[in-house]
Tab-separated table of C-alpha atoms and ligand atoms in Angstrom:
chain	number	residue	atom	x	y	z
K	148	MET	CA	126.683	81.047	6.781
K	149	GLU	CA	126.942	82.255	3.261
K	150	THR	CA	129.230	80.634	0.737
K	151	GLN	CA	131.979	83.264	0.802
K	152	LEU	CA	132.370	83.017	4.574
K	153	ILE	CA	132.432	79.230	4.475
K	154	LYS	CA	135.054	79.344	1.715
K	155	ALA	CA	137.289	81.755	3.638
K	156	VAL	CA	137.057	79.774	6.863
K	157	GLU	CA	137.603	76.432	5.091
K	158	PHE	CA	140.622	77.784	3.254
K	159	LEU	CA	142.227	79.209	6.407
K	160	LYS	CA	141.464	76.114	8.501
K	161	SER	CA	142.892	73.856	5.813
K	162	GLN	CA	146.186	75.746	6.197
K	163	THR	CA	146.261	76.437	9.932
K	164	GLY	CA	144.982	73.053	11.163
K	165	ASP	CA	144.274	72.928	14.885
K	166	PHE	CA	145.448	76.465	15.604
K	167	LEU	CA	142.656	78.253	17.444
K	168	PRO	CA	143.099	82.029	17.727
K	169	GLN	CA	141.621	83.632	20.865
K	170	THR	CA	142.229	87.240	19.992
K	171	GLY	CA	141.802	89.072	16.700
K	172	ILE	CA	143.827	92.210	16.090
K	173	ILE	CA	143.287	94.921	13.483
K	174	LEU	CA	146.212	97.296	13.021
K	175	GLY	CA	145.596	100.787	11.694
K	176	THR	CA	147.498	103.282	9.575
K	177	GLY	CA	151.187	103.429	10.452
K	178	LEU	CA	150.644	101.016	13.344
K	179	SER	CA	151.725	97.670	11.974
K	180	LYS	CA	154.689	96.987	14.280
K	181	LEU	CA	152.720	94.882	16.743
K	182	ALA	CA	152.928	92.279	13.979
K	183	ASP	CA	156.699	92.115	14.597
K	184	GLU	CA	155.941	90.821	18.093
K	185	ILE	CA	154.122	87.792	16.721
K	186	GLU	CA	155.767	84.417	16.790
K	187	VAL	CA	154.504	83.744	13.288
K	188	LEU	CA	153.003	80.426	12.219
K	189	HIS	CA	151.214	81.395	8.997
K	190	VAL	CA	150.920	84.479	6.806
K	191	PHE	CA	148.244	84.939	4.143
K	192	PRO	CA	148.305	87.880	1.736
K	193	TYR	CA	144.691	89.062	1.501
K	194	GLN	CA	144.467	88.209	-2.183
K	195	GLN	CA	144.815	84.516	-1.268
K	196	ILE	CA	141.800	84.526	1.043
K	197	PRO	CA	138.334	84.039	-0.496
K	198	GLY	CA	136.144	87.106	0.059
K	199	PHE	CA	138.959	89.386	1.188
K	200	VAL	CA	139.453	92.465	-0.927
K	201	GLU	CA	142.784	94.192	-1.383
K	202	ALA	CA	144.030	97.025	0.821
K	203	THR	CA	144.658	99.744	-1.756
K	204	VAL	CA	146.433	102.278	0.457
K	205	GLU	CA	150.095	101.934	-0.366
K	206	PHE	CA	151.366	102.399	3.194
K	207	HIS	CA	149.039	99.669	4.460
K	208	GLN	CA	150.222	96.106	4.340
K	209	SER	CA	147.617	93.532	3.452
K	210	ARG	CA	148.068	90.261	5.167
K	211	LEU	CA	146.534	88.062	7.797
K	212	ILE	CA	149.012	86.654	10.294
K	213	PHE	CA	148.477	83.682	12.605
K	214	GLY	CA	150.759	83.081	15.567
K	215	TYR	CA	151.458	83.759	19.215
K	216	ILE	CA	151.932	86.908	21.253
K	217	ALA	CA	153.039	86.232	24.838
K	218	SER	CA	152.171	82.556	24.206
K	219	ARG	CA	148.547	83.442	23.383
K	220	PRO	CA	147.146	82.446	19.987
K	221	VAL	CA	146.224	85.460	17.861
K	222	VAL	CA	145.159	86.316	14.343
K	223	CYS	CA	146.229	89.735	13.161
K	224	MET	CA	145.133	91.885	10.244
K	225	GLN	CA	148.115	93.917	9.139
K	226	GLY	CA	146.190	96.454	7.115
K	227	ARG	CA	142.423	96.950	6.927
K	228	PHE	CA	139.766	98.064	4.449
K	229	HIS	CA	138.234	101.527	4.425
K	230	TYR	CA	135.049	102.989	3.013
K	231	TYR	CA	137.086	105.655	1.202
K	232	GLU	CA	138.762	102.942	-0.841
K	233	GLY	CA	135.392	102.297	-2.428
K	234	TYR	CA	134.567	99.140	-0.513
K	235	ASN	CA	131.139	98.537	0.916
K	236	MET	CA	130.433	97.836	4.560
K	237	ALA	CA	130.015	94.102	3.948
K	238	GLN	CA	133.527	93.940	2.473
K	239	ILE	CA	135.018	96.102	5.227
K	240	SER	CA	133.547	93.998	8.030
K	241	PHE	CA	133.978	90.587	6.369
K	242	PRO	CA	137.337	89.838	8.079
K	243	VAL	CA	135.691	90.287	11.485
K	244	ARG	CA	133.157	87.614	10.587
K	245	VAL	CA	135.962	85.327	9.446
K	246	MET	CA	138.009	85.853	12.629
K	247	HIS	CA	134.870	85.220	14.688
K	248	ALA	CA	134.168	82.001	12.789
K	249	LEU	CA	137.774	80.943	13.450
K	250	GLY	CA	137.097	81.209	17.171
K	251	ILE	CA	138.265	84.596	18.474
K	252	GLN	CA	136.513	85.925	21.562
K	253	THR	CA	138.167	89.314	21.795
K	254	MET	CA	139.033	91.912	19.155
K	255	LEU	CA	141.685	94.592	19.611
K	256	VAL	CA	141.633	97.417	17.110
K	257	SER	CA	143.852	100.435	16.503
K	258	ASN	CA	143.648	103.464	14.269
K	259	ALA	CA	145.269	106.799	13.499
K	260	ALA	CA	142.960	109.681	14.370
K	261	GLY	CA	142.753	113.433	14.555
K	262	GLY	CA	142.552	114.929	18.049
K	263	LEU	CA	139.472	117.086	18.744
K	264	ASN	CA	139.847	117.282	22.509
K	265	PRO	CA	142.193	120.188	23.305
K	266	ALA	CA	143.645	118.231	26.253
K	267	PHE	CA	145.183	115.762	23.785
K	268	SER	CA	148.441	116.261	21.899
K	269	GLU	CA	150.119	114.834	18.843
K	270	SER	CA	151.350	111.262	19.398
K	271	SER	CA	149.245	110.768	22.505
K	272	LEU	CA	146.905	107.781	22.777
K	273	MET	CA	143.161	107.571	23.297
K	274	ILE	CA	141.449	104.487	24.656
K	275	ILE	CA	138.110	104.476	22.827
K	276	ASN	CA	135.315	104.333	25.397
K	277	ASP	CA	132.425	105.075	23.021
K	278	HIS	CA	131.786	106.028	19.418
K	279	ILE	CA	129.560	107.967	17.020
K	280	SER	CA	128.752	105.982	13.877
K	281	GLN	CA	126.068	108.187	12.393
K	282	PHE	CA	128.307	110.134	10.000
K	283	LEU	CA	128.912	106.991	7.986
K	284	PRO	CA	126.441	106.668	5.125
K	285	ASP	CA	126.017	102.931	5.576
K	286	ASN	CA	126.383	100.235	8.140
K	287	PRO	CA	127.471	96.569	7.976
K	288	LEU	CA	124.456	95.398	9.986
K	289	ARG	CA	121.879	96.800	7.589
K	290	GLY	CA	120.078	94.277	5.406
K	291	LYS	CA	119.152	90.657	5.780
K	292	HIS	CA	119.714	89.488	9.345
K	293	ASN	CA	121.961	86.504	8.785
K	294	PHE	CA	124.937	87.182	11.054
K	295	GLY	CA	123.613	85.573	14.219
K	296	GLY	CA	122.999	87.643	17.312
K	297	ASP	CA	120.234	90.178	17.765
K	298	ARG	CA	118.431	92.051	14.997
K	299	PHE	CA	118.826	95.205	17.099
K	300	PRO	CA	122.183	94.708	18.795
K	301	ASP	CA	122.781	96.650	21.982
K	302	MET	CA	125.394	99.407	21.721
K	303	SER	CA	125.182	100.750	25.267
K	304	GLU	CA	128.732	99.579	25.885
K	305	PRO	CA	130.519	98.637	22.659
K	306	TYR	CA	133.968	98.786	24.283
K	307	ASP	CA	134.644	96.300	27.063
K	308	GLN	CA	134.929	97.972	30.473
K	309	GLU	CA	137.233	95.324	31.884
K	310	LEU	CA	139.671	95.750	28.987
K	311	ILE	CA	139.538	99.536	29.352
K	312	ALA	CA	140.318	99.268	33.077
K	313	ALA	CA	143.158	96.833	32.350
K	314	ALA	CA	144.656	99.163	29.731
K	315	ILE	CA	144.577	102.047	32.193
K	316	SER	CA	146.344	100.044	34.860
K	317	ILE	CA	148.900	98.806	32.321
K	318	ALA	CA	149.623	102.418	31.317
K	319	ASN	CA	150.035	103.347	34.993
K	320	GLU	CA	152.199	100.361	35.853
K	321	LEU	CA	154.475	100.827	32.855
K	322	GLN	CA	154.451	104.617	33.247
K	323	ILE	CA	153.224	105.191	29.724
K	324	GLU	CA	152.474	108.893	29.444
K	325	GLY	CA	149.706	110.564	27.482
K	326	VAL	CA	147.016	107.881	27.589
K	327	HIS	CA	143.549	109.447	27.417
K	328	GLN	CA	140.029	108.094	27.060
K	329	GLY	CA	137.300	109.368	24.797
K	330	VAL	CA	134.737	109.154	22.039
K	331	TYR	CA	135.768	108.246	18.482
K	332	VAL	CA	133.745	109.493	15.533
K	333	SER	CA	134.057	107.972	12.088
K	334	VAL	CA	133.769	109.905	8.841
K	335	THR	CA	134.157	108.538	5.332
K	336	GLY	CA	137.223	110.439	4.131
K	337	PRO	CA	139.422	110.374	2.164
K	338	GLN	CA	139.539	114.137	2.518
K	339	LEU	CA	140.396	115.488	5.928
K	340	GLU	CA	137.835	117.719	7.601
K	341	THR	CA	137.319	121.437	7.281
K	342	LYS	CA	137.632	123.660	10.338
K	343	ALA	CA	133.842	123.963	10.450
K	344	GLU	CA	133.553	120.176	10.436
K	345	TYR	CA	136.080	119.752	13.254
K	346	ARG	CA	134.158	122.349	15.263
K	347	MET	CA	130.910	120.493	14.635
K	348	LEU	CA	132.337	117.075	15.566
K	349	ARG	CA	133.744	118.472	18.804
K	350	MET	CA	130.435	120.132	19.654
K	351	LEU	CA	128.695	116.815	19.134
K	352	GLY	CA	130.851	115.159	21.762
K	353	ALA	CA	133.715	113.526	19.881
K	354	ASP	CA	137.298	113.501	21.169
K	355	ALA	CA	138.953	112.002	18.093
K	356	VAL	CA	138.021	111.574	14.431
K	357	GLY	CA	139.074	108.955	11.924
K	358	MET	CA	138.070	107.003	8.845
K	359	SER	CA	137.820	103.438	10.116
K	360	THR	CA	137.123	101.115	13.029
K	361	ILE	CA	133.419	101.628	13.696
K	362	PRO	CA	132.105	99.244	10.990
K	363	GLU	CA	134.398	96.514	12.321
K	364	VAL	CA	133.382	97.224	15.919
K	365	MET	CA	129.679	97.148	15.049
K	366	MET	CA	130.092	93.769	13.394
K	367	ALA	CA	132.144	92.486	16.335
K	368	ARG	CA	129.410	93.543	18.765
K	369	GLN	CA	126.762	91.919	16.583
K	370	LEU	CA	128.791	88.725	16.983
K	371	ASN	CA	129.184	89.313	20.710
K	372	LEU	CA	132.958	89.702	20.689
K	373	LYS	CA	134.649	91.708	23.430
K	374	VAL	CA	136.181	94.820	21.893
K	375	PHE	CA	139.059	97.078	22.855
K	376	GLY	CA	139.966	100.052	20.678
K	377	MET	CA	142.751	102.569	20.734
K	378	SER	CA	143.395	105.686	18.647
K	379	VAL	CA	146.813	107.148	18.086
K	380	ILE	CA	146.409	110.903	17.823
K	381	THR	CA	148.417	111.818	14.746
K	382	ASP	CA	147.364	115.451	14.317
K	383	MET	CA	145.512	117.990	16.402
K	384	CYS	CA	142.292	119.302	14.870
K	385	ILE	CA	141.524	122.466	16.786
K	386	PRO	CA	139.892	124.901	14.305
K	387	GLU	CA	141.653	128.009	15.654
K	388	THR	CA	145.148	126.568	15.313
K	389	LEU	CA	144.665	124.059	12.498
K	390	LYS	CA	147.680	123.407	10.311
K	391	LYS	CA	147.705	121.968	6.817
K	392	ALA	CA	147.543	118.171	7.049
K	393	GLU	CA	150.458	116.224	5.617
K	394	LEU	CA	150.456	112.467	5.338
K	395	SER	CA	154.187	112.296	6.121
K	396	LYS	CA	153.610	114.141	9.410
K	397	ILE	CA	150.644	111.926	10.270
K	398	LEU	CA	152.757	108.811	9.693
K	399	ALA	CA	155.668	110.291	11.691
K	400	ALA	CA	153.357	111.053	14.638
K	401	ALA	CA	151.961	107.504	14.448
K	402	ALA	CA	155.499	106.099	14.505
K	403	ILE	CA	156.298	108.019	17.711
K	404	ALA	CA	153.222	106.698	19.513
K	405	GLU	CA	153.377	103.195	18.091
K	406	PRO	CA	155.731	101.611	20.683
K	407	LYS	CA	153.441	102.771	23.514
K	408	MET	CA	150.387	101.353	21.795
K	409	THR	CA	152.195	98.119	20.951
K	410	LEU	CA	153.169	97.665	24.592
K	411	ILE	CA	149.611	98.151	25.831
K	412	PHE	CA	148.189	95.708	23.270
K	413	LYS	CA	150.846	93.131	24.102
K	414	GLU	CA	150.183	93.397	27.841
K	415	LEU	CA	146.420	93.138	27.303
K	416	ILE	CA	146.932	89.933	25.330
K	417	LYS	CA	149.299	88.579	27.971
K	418	ARG	CA	146.704	89.179	30.702
K	419	ASN	CA	144.244	87.096	28.717
K	420	LEU	CA	141.067	88.985	29.687
B	232	HPA	N1	140.499	113.296	10.291
B	232	HPA	C1	140.151	112.070	9.900
B	232	HPA	N2	140.956	111.044	9.947
B	232	HPA	C2	142.185	111.224	10.436
B	232	HPA	C3	142.603	112.458	10.870
B	232	HPA	C4	141.718	113.552	10.787
B	232	HPA	O1	142.035	114.685	11.154
B	232	HPA	N3	143.887	112.322	11.285
B	232	HPA	C5	144.214	111.024	11.130
B	232	HPA	N4	143.182	110.367	10.607
């Protein structure tokens, strides 16, 4: 392990003692309320943790929380790092390596995304069942192979089928409406896409588009973590009916969907898959 990773893990372990998180959670834009469900043991602002950069987006919090959800030990990133903030892929995916070194086996990740599939609607949810990474100009796995795992990690099934099936049955059991499945494509941002770009992304097989998640998922798969991902559809991106994007509307749509997403994440953790 390189020095920075050792430093981060040593620092966190020196503060959290015997606490052994099983599940790592990354909360996306406007989706930080799951953190309120944590029986909190420790909170670390990112600037305290060696190797962590600062989340620069003002509506993102930036702290790592240790505690319990449904009696299960978790570590939760309230706020994440994006390529559009100017960070490189190593910085963006570093927290995943730290959470892995702390002992997590499963990673749950959420994001706000634009809906490309016309069957979706604003504030609906999409369980991510596959992704397209190739629009990102870089990749956290490129370079010296010192992460452990395979040099050419398999990506035939980045999202865990058992967790996907469990999320679907949770949505059915709890009668949570508007839960879809689909392919997430990542772009760099920060600008939103043009109509021509939305048309292209749809034609290439994507159901939702966003500016995060895939670098973290690639690193998690490199480290052999089980991954579950969910997008909250905050705006519909159909070229023919596209409206001007407004951050306030995106955040409002995220807030409407957030309780549904929070419930599904909480139930998944409770079922301990
Ligand atoms: N494009 C990219 N990222 C997004 C979008 C979008 O339309 N909506 C929310 N995040």
